[in-house]
C-alpha positions as a Markdown table, in Angstrom:
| # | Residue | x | y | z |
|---|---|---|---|---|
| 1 | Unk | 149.3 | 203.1 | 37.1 |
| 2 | Unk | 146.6 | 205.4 | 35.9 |
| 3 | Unk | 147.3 | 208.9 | 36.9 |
| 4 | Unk | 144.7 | 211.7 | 37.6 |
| 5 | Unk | 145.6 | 215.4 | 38.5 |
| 6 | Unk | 143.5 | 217.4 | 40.4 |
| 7 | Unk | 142.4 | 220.9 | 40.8 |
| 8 | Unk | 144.6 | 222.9 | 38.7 |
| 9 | Unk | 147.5 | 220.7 | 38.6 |
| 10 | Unk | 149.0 | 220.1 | 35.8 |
| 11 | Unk | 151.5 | 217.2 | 35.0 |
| 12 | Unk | 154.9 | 217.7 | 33.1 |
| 13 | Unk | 157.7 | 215.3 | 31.0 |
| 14 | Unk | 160.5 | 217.6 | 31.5 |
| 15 | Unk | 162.4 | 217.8 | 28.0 |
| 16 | Unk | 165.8 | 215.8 | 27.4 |
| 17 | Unk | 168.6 | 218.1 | 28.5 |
| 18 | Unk | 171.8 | 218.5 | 25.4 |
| 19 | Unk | 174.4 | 216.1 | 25.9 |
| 20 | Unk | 176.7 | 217.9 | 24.2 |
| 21 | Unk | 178.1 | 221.6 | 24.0 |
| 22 | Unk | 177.6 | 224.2 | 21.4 |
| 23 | Unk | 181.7 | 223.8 | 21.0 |
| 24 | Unk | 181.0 | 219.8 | 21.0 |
| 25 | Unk | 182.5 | 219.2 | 24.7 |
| 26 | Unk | 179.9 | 216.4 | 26.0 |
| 27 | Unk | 178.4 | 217.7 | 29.0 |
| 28 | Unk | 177.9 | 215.2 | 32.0 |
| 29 | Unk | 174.8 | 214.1 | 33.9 |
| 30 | Unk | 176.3 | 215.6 | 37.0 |
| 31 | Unk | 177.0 | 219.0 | 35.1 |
| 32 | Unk | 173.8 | 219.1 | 33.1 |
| 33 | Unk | 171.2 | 222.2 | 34.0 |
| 34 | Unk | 167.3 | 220.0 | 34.0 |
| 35 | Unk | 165.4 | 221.9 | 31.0 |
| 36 | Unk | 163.0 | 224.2 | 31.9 |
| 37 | Unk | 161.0 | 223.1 | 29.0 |
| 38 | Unk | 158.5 | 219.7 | 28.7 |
| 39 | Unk | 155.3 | 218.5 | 27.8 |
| 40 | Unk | 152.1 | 218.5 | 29.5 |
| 41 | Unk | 150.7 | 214.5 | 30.3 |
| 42 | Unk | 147.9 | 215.6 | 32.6 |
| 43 | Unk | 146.1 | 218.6 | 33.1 |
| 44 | Unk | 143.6 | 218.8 | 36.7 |
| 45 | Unk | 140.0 | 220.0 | 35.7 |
| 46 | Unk | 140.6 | 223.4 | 37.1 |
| 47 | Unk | 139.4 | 226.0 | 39.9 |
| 48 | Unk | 136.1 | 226.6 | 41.3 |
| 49 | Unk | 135.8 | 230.3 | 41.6 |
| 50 | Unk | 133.3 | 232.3 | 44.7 |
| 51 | Unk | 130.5 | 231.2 | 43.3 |
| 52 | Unk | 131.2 | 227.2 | 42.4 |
| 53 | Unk | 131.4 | 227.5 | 38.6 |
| 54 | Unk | 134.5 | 226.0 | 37.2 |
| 55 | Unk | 137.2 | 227.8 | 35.5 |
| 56 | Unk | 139.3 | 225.2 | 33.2 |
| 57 | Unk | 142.6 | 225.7 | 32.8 |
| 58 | Unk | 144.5 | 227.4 | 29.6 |
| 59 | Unk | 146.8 | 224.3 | 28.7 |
| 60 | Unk | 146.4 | 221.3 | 27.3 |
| 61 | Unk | 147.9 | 217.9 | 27.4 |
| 62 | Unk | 150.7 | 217.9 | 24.8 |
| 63 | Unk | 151.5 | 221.2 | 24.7 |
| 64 | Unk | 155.0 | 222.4 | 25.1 |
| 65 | Unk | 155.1 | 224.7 | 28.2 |
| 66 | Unk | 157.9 | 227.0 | 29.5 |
| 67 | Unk | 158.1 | 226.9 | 33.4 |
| 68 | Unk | 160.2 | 228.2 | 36.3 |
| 69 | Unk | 163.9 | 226.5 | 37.1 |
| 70 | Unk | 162.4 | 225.4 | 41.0 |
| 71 | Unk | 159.0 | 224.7 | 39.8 |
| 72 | Unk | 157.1 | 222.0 | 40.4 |
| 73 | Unk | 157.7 | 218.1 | 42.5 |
| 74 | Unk | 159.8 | 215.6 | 40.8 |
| 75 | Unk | 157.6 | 212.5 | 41.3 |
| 76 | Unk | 158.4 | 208.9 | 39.9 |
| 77 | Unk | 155.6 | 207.5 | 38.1 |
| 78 | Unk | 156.0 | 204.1 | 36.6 |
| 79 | Unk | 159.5 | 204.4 | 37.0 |
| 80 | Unk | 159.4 | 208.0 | 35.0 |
| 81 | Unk | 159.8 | 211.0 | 36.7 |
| 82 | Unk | 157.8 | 213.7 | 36.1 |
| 83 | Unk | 157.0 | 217.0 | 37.5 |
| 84 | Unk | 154.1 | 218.0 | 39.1 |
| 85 | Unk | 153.1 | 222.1 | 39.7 |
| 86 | Unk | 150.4 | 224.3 | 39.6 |
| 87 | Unk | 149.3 | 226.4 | 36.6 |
| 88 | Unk | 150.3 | 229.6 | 38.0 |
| 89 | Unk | 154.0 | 228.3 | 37.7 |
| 90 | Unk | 153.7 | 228.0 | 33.7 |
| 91 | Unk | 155.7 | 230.7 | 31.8 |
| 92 | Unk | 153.9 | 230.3 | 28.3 |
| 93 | Unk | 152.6 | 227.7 | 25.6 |
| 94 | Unk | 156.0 | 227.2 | 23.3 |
| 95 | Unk | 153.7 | 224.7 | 20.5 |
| 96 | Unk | 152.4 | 221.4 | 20.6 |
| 97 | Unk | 153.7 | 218.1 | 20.2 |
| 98 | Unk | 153.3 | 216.4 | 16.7 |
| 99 | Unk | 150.8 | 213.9 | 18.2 |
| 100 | Unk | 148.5 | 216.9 | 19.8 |
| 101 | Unk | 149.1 | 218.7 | 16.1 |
| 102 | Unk | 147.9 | 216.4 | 14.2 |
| 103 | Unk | 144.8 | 214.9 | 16.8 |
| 104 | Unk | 143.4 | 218.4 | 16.3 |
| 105 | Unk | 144.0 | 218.9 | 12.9 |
């Protein structure tokens, strides 16, 4: 399925959480904290402001975002979950994937 975000949604691969401990104990699924770190898939095309011009949004698809621990909807797409949340709930731009690096390079 062919996935399009609207507005200024923007959609999110949460990060693989560690499976193991700094001290090596292996941590599991049950005990795991989710990341609050992925990569974008899908950005919306943005907001309209007052006056109908469109203001597009700051990230990009495969960046590597920061975001809040209860932001966002879990949604299963294609049998992968994802998370889907507004810009405003973005912390920061950590980098960019190696496949958004080198497509811009």
């Amino acid at each position: 399925m062919k996935f399009r975000s609207l507005h200024d949604r923007v959609v999110i691969r949460r990060a693989e959480g560690d499976v193991k401990s700094k001290g090596g104990i292996i941590i599991p699924d049950t005990a795991k904290e989710k990341p609050q770190q992925g990569e974008v898939v899908a950005v919306g095309p943005g907001l309209r402001d007052k006056s109908g011009n469109l203001n597009p949004l700051d990230v990009e698809v495969g960046d590597l975002i920061l975001f809040g621990k209860w932001s966002g909807t879990e949604v299963t797409i294609d049998g992968e979950t994802l998370l889907i949340m507004k810009e405003t709930d973005i912390m920061g731009i950590v980098g960019k994937t190696e496949a958004a690096a080198d497509k811009a390079a």
